[in-house]
Coordinates of C-alpha atoms and ligand atoms in Angstrom, one line a residue:
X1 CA -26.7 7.7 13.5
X2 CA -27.9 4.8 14.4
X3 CA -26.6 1.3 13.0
X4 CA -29.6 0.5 10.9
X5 CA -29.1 3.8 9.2
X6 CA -25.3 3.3 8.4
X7 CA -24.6 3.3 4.7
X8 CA -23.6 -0.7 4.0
X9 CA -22.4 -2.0 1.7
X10 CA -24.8 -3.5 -0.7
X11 CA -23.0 -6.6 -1.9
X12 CA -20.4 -8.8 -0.9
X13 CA -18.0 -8.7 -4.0
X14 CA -18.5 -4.7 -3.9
X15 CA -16.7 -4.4 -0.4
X16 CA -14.1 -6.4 -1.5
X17 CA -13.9 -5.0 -4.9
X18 CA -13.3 -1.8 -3.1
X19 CA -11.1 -3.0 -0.7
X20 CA -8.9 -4.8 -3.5
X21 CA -9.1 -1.2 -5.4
X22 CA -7.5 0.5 -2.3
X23 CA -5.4 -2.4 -1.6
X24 CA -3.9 -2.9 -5.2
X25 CA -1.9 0.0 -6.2
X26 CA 1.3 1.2 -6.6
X27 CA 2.4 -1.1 -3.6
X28 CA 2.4 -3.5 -5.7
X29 CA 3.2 -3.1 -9.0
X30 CA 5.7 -0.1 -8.1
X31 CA 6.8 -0.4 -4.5
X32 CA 7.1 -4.5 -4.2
X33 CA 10.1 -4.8 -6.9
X34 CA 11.6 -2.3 -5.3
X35 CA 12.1 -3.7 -2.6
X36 CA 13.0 -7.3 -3.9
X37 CA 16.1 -5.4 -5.5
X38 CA 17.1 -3.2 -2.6
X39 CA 17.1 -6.6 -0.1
X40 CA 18.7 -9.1 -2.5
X41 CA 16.0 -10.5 -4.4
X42 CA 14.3 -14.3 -3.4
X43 CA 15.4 -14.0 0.7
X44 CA 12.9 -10.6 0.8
X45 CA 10.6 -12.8 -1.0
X46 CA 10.1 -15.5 1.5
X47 CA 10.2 -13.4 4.3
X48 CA 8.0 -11.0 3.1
X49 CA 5.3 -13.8 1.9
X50 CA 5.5 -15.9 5.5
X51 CA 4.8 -12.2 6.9
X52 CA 2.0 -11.7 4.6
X53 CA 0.3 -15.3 5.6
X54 CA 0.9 -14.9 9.3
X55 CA 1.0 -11.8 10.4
X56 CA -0.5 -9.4 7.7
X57 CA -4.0 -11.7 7.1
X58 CA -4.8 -11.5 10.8
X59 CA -3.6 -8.2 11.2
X60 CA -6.1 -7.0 8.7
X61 CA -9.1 -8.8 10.7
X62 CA -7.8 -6.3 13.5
X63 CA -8.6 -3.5 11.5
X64 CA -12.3 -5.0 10.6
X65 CA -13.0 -5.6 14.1
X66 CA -12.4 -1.7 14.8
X67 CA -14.2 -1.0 12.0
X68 CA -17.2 -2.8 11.8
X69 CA -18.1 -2.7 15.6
X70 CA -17.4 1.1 15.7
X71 CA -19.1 2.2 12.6
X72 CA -16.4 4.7 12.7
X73 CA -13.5 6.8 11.0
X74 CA -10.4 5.9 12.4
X75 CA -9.9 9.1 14.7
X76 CA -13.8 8.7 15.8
X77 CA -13.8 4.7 16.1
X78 CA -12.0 4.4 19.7
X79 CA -14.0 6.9 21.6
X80 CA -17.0 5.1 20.3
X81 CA -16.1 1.8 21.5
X82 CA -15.4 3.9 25.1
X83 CA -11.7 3.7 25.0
X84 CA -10.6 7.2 23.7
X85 CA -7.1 7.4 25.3
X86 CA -6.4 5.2 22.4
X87 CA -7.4 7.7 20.2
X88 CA -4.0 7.9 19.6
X89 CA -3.3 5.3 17.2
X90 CA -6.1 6.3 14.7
X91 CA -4.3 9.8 14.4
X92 CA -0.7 8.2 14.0
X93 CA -2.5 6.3 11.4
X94 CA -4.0 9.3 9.8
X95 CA -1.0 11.1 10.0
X96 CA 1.3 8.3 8.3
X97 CA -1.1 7.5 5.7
X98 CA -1.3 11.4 5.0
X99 CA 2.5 11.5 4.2
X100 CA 2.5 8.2 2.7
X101 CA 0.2 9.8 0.0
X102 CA 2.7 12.5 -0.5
X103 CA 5.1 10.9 -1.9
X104 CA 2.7 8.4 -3.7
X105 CA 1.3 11.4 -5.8
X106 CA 4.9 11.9 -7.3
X107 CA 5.2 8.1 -8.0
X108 CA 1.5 8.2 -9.6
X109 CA 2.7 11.8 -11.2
X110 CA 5.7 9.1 -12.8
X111 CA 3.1 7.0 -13.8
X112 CA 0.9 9.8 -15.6
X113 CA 4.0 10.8 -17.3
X114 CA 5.1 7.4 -18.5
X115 CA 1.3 6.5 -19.7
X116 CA 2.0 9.9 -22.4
X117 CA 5.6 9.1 -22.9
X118 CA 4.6 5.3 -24.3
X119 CA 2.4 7.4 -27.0
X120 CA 5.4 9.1 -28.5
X121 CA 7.7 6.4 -27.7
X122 CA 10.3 8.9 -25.5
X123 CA 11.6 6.0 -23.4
X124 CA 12.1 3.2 -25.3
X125 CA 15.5 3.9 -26.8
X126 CA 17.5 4.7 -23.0
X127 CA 14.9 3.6 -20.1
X128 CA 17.4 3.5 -17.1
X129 CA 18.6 7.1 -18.7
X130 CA 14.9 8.3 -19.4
X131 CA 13.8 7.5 -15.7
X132 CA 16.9 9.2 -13.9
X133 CA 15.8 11.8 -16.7
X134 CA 12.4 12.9 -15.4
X135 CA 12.0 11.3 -11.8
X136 CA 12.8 14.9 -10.3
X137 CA 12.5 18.2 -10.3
X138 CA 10.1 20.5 -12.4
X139 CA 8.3 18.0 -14.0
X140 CA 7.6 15.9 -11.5
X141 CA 6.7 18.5 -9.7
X142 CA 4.2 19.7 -12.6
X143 CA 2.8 16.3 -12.6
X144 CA 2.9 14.9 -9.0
X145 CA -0.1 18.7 -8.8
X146 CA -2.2 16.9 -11.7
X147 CA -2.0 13.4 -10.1
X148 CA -3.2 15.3 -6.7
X149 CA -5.8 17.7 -8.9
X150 CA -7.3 14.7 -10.5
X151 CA -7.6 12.7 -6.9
X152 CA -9.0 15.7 -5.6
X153 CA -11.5 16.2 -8.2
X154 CA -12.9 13.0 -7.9
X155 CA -12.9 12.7 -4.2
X156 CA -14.2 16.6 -4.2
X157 CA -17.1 15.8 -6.5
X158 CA -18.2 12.7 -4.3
X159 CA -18.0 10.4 -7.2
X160 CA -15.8 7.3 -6.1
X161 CA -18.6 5.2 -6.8
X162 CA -17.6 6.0 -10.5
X163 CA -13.9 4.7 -10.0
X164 CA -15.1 1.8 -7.9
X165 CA -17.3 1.0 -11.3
X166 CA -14.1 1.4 -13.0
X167 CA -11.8 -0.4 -11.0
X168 CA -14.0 -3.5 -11.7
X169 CA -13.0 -3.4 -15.0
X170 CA -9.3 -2.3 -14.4
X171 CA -8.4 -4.9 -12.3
X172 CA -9.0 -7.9 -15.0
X173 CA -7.3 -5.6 -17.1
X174 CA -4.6 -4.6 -15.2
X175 CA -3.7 -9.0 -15.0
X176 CA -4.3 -9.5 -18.6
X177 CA -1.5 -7.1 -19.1
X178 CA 0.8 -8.3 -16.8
X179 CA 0.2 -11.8 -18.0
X180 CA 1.3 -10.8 -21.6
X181 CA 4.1 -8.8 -20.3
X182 CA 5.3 -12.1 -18.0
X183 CA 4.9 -14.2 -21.2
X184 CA 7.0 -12.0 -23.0
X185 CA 9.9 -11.9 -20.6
X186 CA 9.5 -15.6 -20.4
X187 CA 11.2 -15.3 -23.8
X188 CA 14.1 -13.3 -23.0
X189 CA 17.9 -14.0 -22.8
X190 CA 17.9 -12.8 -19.2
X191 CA 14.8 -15.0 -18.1
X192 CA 16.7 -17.5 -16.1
X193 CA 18.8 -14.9 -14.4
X194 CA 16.0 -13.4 -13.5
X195 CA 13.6 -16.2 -12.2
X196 CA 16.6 -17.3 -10.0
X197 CA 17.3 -14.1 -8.5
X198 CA 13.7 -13.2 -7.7
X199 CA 12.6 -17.2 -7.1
X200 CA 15.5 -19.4 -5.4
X201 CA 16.9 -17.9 -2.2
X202 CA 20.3 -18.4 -2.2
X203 CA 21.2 -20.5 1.3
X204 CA 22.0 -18.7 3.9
X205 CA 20.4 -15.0 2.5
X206 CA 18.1 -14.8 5.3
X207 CA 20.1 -15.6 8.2
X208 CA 23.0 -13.3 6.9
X209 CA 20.5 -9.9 6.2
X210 CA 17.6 -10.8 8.3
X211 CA 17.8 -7.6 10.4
X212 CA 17.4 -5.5 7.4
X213 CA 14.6 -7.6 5.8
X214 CA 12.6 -8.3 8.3
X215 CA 11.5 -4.3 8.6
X216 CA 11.5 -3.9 5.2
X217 CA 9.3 -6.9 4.8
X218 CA 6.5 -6.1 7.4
X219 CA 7.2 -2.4 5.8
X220 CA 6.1 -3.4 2.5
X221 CA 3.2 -6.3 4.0
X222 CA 1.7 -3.2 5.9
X223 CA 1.7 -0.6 2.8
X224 CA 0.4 -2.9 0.3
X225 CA -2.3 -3.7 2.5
X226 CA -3.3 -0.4 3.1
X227 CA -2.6 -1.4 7.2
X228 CA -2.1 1.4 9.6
X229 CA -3.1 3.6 7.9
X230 CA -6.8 3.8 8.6
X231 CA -8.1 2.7 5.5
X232 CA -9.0 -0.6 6.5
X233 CA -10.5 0.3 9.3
X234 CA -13.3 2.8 7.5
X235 CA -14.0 0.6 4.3
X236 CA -15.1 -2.4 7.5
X237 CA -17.2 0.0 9.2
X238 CA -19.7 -0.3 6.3
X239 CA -20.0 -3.8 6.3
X240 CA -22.7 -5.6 7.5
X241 CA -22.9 -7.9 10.6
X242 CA -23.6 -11.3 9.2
X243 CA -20.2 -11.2 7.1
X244 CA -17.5 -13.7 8.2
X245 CA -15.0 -10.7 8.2
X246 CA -12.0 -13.7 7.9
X247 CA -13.1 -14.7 4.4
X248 CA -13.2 -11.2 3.2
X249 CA -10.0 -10.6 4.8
X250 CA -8.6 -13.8 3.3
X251 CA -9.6 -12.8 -0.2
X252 CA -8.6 -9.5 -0.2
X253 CA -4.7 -10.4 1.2
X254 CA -4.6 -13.4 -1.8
X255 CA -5.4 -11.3 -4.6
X256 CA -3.1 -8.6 -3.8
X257 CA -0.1 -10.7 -3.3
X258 CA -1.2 -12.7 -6.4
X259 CA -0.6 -9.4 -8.2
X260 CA 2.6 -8.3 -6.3
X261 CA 4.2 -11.7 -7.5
X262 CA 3.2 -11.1 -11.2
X263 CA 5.0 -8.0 -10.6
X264 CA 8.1 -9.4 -10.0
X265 CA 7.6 -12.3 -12.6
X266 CA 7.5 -9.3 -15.5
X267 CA 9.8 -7.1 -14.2
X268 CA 13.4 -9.2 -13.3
X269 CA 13.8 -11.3 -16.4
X270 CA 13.8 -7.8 -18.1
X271 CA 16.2 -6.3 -15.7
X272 CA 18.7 -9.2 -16.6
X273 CA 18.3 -8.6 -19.9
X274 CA 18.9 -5.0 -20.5
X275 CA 21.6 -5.3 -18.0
X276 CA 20.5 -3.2 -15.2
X277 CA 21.2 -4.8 -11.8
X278 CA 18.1 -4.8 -9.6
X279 CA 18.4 -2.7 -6.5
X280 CA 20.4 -0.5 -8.7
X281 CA 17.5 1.0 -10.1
X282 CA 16.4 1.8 -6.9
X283 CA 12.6 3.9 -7.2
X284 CA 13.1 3.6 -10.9
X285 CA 12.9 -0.5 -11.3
X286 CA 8.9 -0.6 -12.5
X287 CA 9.8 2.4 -14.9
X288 CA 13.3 1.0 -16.3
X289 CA 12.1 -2.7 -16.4
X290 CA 8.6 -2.5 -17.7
X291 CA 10.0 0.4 -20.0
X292 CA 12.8 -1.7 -21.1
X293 CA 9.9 -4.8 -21.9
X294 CA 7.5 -2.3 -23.8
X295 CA 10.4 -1.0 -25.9
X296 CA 11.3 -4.3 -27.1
X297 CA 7.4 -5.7 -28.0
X298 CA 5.1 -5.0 -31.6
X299 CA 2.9 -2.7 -31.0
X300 CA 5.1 -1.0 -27.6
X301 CA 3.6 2.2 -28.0
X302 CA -0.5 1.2 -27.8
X303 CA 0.6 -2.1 -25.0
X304 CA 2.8 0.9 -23.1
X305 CA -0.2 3.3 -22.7
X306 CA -2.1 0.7 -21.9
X307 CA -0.3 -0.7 -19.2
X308 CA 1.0 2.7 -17.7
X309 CA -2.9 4.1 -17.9
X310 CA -4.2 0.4 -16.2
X311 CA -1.5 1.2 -13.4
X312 CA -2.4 4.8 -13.0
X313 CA -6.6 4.0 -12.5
X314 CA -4.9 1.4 -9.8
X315 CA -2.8 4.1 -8.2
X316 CA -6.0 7.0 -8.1
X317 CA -8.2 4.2 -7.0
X318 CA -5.4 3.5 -3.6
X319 CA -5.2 7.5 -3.4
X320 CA -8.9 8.5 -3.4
X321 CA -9.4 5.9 -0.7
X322 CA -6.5 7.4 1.4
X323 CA -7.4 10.9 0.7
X324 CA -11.3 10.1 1.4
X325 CA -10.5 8.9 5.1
X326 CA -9.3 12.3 6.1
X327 CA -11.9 14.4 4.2
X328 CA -14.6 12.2 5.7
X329 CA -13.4 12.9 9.0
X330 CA -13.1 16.9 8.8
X331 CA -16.6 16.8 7.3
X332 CA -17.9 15.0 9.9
X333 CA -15.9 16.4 12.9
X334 CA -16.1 20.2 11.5
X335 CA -19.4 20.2 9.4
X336 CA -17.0 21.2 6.3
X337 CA -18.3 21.5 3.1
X338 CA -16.7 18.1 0.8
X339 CA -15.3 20.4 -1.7
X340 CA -13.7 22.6 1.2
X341 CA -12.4 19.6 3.4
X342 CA -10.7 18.6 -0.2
X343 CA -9.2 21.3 -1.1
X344 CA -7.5 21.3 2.5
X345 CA -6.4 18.3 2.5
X346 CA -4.8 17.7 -1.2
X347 CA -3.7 21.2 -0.7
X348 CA -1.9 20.1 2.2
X349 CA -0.6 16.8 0.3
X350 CA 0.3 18.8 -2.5
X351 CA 2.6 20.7 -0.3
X352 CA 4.1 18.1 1.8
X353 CA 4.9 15.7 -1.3
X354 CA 7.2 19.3 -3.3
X355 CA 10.7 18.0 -1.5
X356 CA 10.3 14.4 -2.9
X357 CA 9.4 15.8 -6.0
X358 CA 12.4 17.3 -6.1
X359 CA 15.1 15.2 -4.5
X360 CA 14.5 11.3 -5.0
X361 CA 16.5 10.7 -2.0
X362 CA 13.9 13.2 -0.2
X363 CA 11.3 10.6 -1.5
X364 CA 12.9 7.5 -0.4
X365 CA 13.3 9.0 3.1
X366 CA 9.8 10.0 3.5
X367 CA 9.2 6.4 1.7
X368 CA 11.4 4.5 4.4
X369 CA 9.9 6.4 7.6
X370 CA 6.5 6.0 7.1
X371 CA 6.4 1.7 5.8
X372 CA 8.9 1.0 8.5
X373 CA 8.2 3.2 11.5
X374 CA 4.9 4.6 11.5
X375 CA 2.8 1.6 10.1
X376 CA 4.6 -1.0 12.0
X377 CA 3.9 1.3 14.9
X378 CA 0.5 2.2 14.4
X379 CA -0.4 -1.8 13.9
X380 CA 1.8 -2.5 16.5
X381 CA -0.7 -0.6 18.8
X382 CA -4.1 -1.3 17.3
X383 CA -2.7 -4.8 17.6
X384 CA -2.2 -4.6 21.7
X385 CA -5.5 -2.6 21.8
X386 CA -7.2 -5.6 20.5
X387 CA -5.3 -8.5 21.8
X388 CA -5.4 -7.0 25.4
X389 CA -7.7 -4.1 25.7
X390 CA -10.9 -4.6 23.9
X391 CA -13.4 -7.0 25.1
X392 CA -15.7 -7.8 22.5
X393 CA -13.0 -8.3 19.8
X394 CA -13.4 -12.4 19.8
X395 CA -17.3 -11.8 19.4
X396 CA -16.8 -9.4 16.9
X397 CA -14.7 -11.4 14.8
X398 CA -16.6 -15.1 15.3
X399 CA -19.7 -13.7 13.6
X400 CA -20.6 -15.9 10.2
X401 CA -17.3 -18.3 11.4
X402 CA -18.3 -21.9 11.5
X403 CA -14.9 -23.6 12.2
X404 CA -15.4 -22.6 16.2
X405 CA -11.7 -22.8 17.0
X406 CA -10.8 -20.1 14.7
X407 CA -11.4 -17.1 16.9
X408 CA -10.0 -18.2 19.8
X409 CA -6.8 -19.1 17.9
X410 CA -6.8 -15.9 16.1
X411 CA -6.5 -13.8 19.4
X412 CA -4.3 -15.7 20.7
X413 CA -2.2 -15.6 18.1
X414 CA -3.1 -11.5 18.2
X415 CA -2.1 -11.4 21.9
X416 CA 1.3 -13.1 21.4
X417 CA 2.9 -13.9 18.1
X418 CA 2.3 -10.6 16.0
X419 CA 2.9 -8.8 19.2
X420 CA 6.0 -10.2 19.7
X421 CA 7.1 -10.0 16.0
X422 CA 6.0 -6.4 15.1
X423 CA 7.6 -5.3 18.4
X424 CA 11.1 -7.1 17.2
X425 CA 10.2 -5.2 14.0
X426 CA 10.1 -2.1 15.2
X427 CA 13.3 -2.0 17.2
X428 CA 15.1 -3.4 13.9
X429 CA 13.3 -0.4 12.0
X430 CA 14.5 2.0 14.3
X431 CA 18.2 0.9 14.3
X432 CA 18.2 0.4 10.7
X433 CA 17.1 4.0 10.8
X434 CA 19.6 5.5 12.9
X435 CA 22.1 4.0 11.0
X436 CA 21.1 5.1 7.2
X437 CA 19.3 8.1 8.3
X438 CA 23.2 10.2 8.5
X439 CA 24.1 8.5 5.2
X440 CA 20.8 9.5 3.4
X441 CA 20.6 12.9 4.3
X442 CA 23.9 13.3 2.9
X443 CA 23.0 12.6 -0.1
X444 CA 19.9 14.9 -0.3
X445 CA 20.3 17.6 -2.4
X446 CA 18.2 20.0 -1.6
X447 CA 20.2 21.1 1.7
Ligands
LIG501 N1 -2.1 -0.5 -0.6 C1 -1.9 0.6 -1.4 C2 -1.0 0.3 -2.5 O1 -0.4 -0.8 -2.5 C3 -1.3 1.6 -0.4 C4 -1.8 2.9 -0.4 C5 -3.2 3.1 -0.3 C6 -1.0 3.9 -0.6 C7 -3.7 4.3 -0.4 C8 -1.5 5.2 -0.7 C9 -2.8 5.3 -0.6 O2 -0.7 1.1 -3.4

């Protein structure tokens, strides 16, 4: 096809929308408070918003620079631009995003759960107990294969534009909520607890635990951006030429850590209050926290299925993007029929994500491998393809710029900075892996 021909985008806010829908998800309103808990609260939060700023905004133009000059898939995009040895990364990325969505059908299979529990009220009397309860085995199972049917369905029928529509009404939504629900822990006893532990590093935090939060920062930057995992890459390779790709880029990376933030402004004063220590709660703190808020409210069981059915159309709208990249590419690789190249692939998902189902230690290991070793890796190398490989990158990237010293600042900073930092990263990643993985597979279950 030629470029003229190339599906576009037809309006600026859509690609963004869409991009925002992918981008906003369970990362944030699941995932991010987790990991404020697990690495001691207000230290990951500093860390993990300079990484954000510095190296997660221009590490999402890298993406858009792939994408919009290839016109590509991710797996497709480097042989295009005549570099195919580096081929490589899109399939890493593939692949990681692929098992990411695994374990993110169980965590959205939670969510589905949770949106039918609020009807009848079934958590709000234990919520830690309730989680623990429900987070694995048969059920989850049962509902981790409806999250994937649903995702399937919609991605199988072709109809994204629908959710798309939807998501433009979800995501207003989706803020409303969490703005009442932030209010409402405002007015609890363990409010000031829990505004200092999430809000006012304690000195000295960083320096002490920094090779444990730096991974787990650029872990949960790079998940919540939907980076290195392809995604980026295909939604920019429908956008049109004129676009300045870095105030896209810029608006896209500030409303999703606007709405990670809320996340852990409604979800620690509650913690305090019931009395469950964050981190404790491990996988569970969204469910226990924003379970424990509902309980206590007028009107918990209509504002519970509210917010739990918000956070689900968040969730399918990140998993249909995910799932779409690798059914677009077996359609056009193998000529596959949509409904065919869907059934393989959320077959295949289905399958992969039954151990964490099972075994919520299985689901934090898959969980931990892919955030901190296969995105950081994957960026790390799209990164060095861009900064030192690809030639056209700074002309890709100064179209529809006007301050003229922005480019050239951006690849530098590309060649050297985020090189240099994702490459400490990763070494941290992989020690920090070597030295829990013995632990963690202890602990599993299932063996
Ligand atoms: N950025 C998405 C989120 O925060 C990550 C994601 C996208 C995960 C697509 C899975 C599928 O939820």
């Amino acid at each position: 096809m030629s470029s003229t021909d190339r599906e576009q985008w037809a309006t600026r806010i859509g690609f963004i929308l869409a991009a925002v829908g992918s981008a906003v998800g369970l990362g944030n309103i699941w995932r991010f408070p987790f990991q404020v808990g697990q690495e001691g609260g207000a230290a990951f939060l500093v860390v993990y918003l300079a990484f954000i700023i510095l190296i997660g905004l221009p590490a999402i133009l890298v993406e858009f620079v792939i994408g919009r000059r290839s016109e590509r898939n991710p797996i497709d995009a480097f042989e295009r631009l005549g570099y195919r040895a580096w081929t490589i990364a899109g399939l890493l990325g593939v692949l990681g995003g692929f098992i990411i969505m695994s374990f993110y059908s169980v965590v959205a299979g939670w969510v589905t759960r949770y949106t039918l529990a609020s009807a009848t009220g079934a958590y709000f009397a234990e919520p830690a107990e309730y989680f623990m309860d429900i987070a694995a085995g048969t059920d989850a199972l049962l509902f981790h294969l409806l999250f994937m049917g649903l995702t399937a369905i919609i991605v199988g029928l072709g109809i994204q534009r629908g959710i798309e529509m939807a998501v433009k009404l979800l995501v207003p939504a989706l803020v409303a909520l969490m703005v009442l629900l932030i209010v409402y822990g405002f007015t609890l006893d363990g409010a000031v607890q829990g505004y200092a532990y999430y809000l006012s590093p304690e000195p000295g935090a960083i320096a002490a635990n920094w090779t444990s939060i730096l991974p787990a920062a650029a872990g949960q930057a790079f998940f919540t951006l939907s980076l290195g995992m392809g995604i980026m890459i295909t939604y920019a390779s429908y956008i049109d030429d004129e676009r300045s790709l870095v105030g896209d880029g810029a608006w896209i990376v500030g409303l999703d850590t606007a709405i990670a933030i809320m996340a852990g402004l409604m979800i620690f004063p509650v913690l305090f209050t019931i009395g469950v220590e964050p981190g404790a709660g491990g996988a569970g703190e969204l469910f226990i926290g924003v379970g424990g808020a509902i309980a206590g409210l007028p009107g918990s069981r209509i504002i519970g299925v509210l917010f739990f059915g918000t956070v689900l159309v968040a969730a399918l709208s990140s998993a249909i993007s995910l799932t779409e990249v690798t059914v677009s590419f077996l359609i056009d690789r193998f000529g596959l029929d949509r409904p065919v190249a869907t059934g393989i692939v959320a077959g295949g998902i289905f399958l992969l994500g039954i151990p964490t189902a099972l075994d919520l230690m299985v689901l934090e290991l898959y969980d931990q491998v892919t955030a901190e070793l296969f995105l950081p890796l994957t960026v790390f190398l799209l990164v060095l393809f861009v900064g030192w490989f690809y030639d056209e990158a700074l002309d890709e990237v100064s179209k529809g710029v006007s301050a003229d010293w922005l480019p050239g600042a951006w690849l530098w900073h590309v060649r050297t900075i985020i090189l240099v930092v994702i490459g400490i990263t990763l070494i941290l990643s992989i020690q920090g892996l070597i030295e829990t993985l013995p632990e963690t597979i202890e602990a599993i279950e299932l063996l």
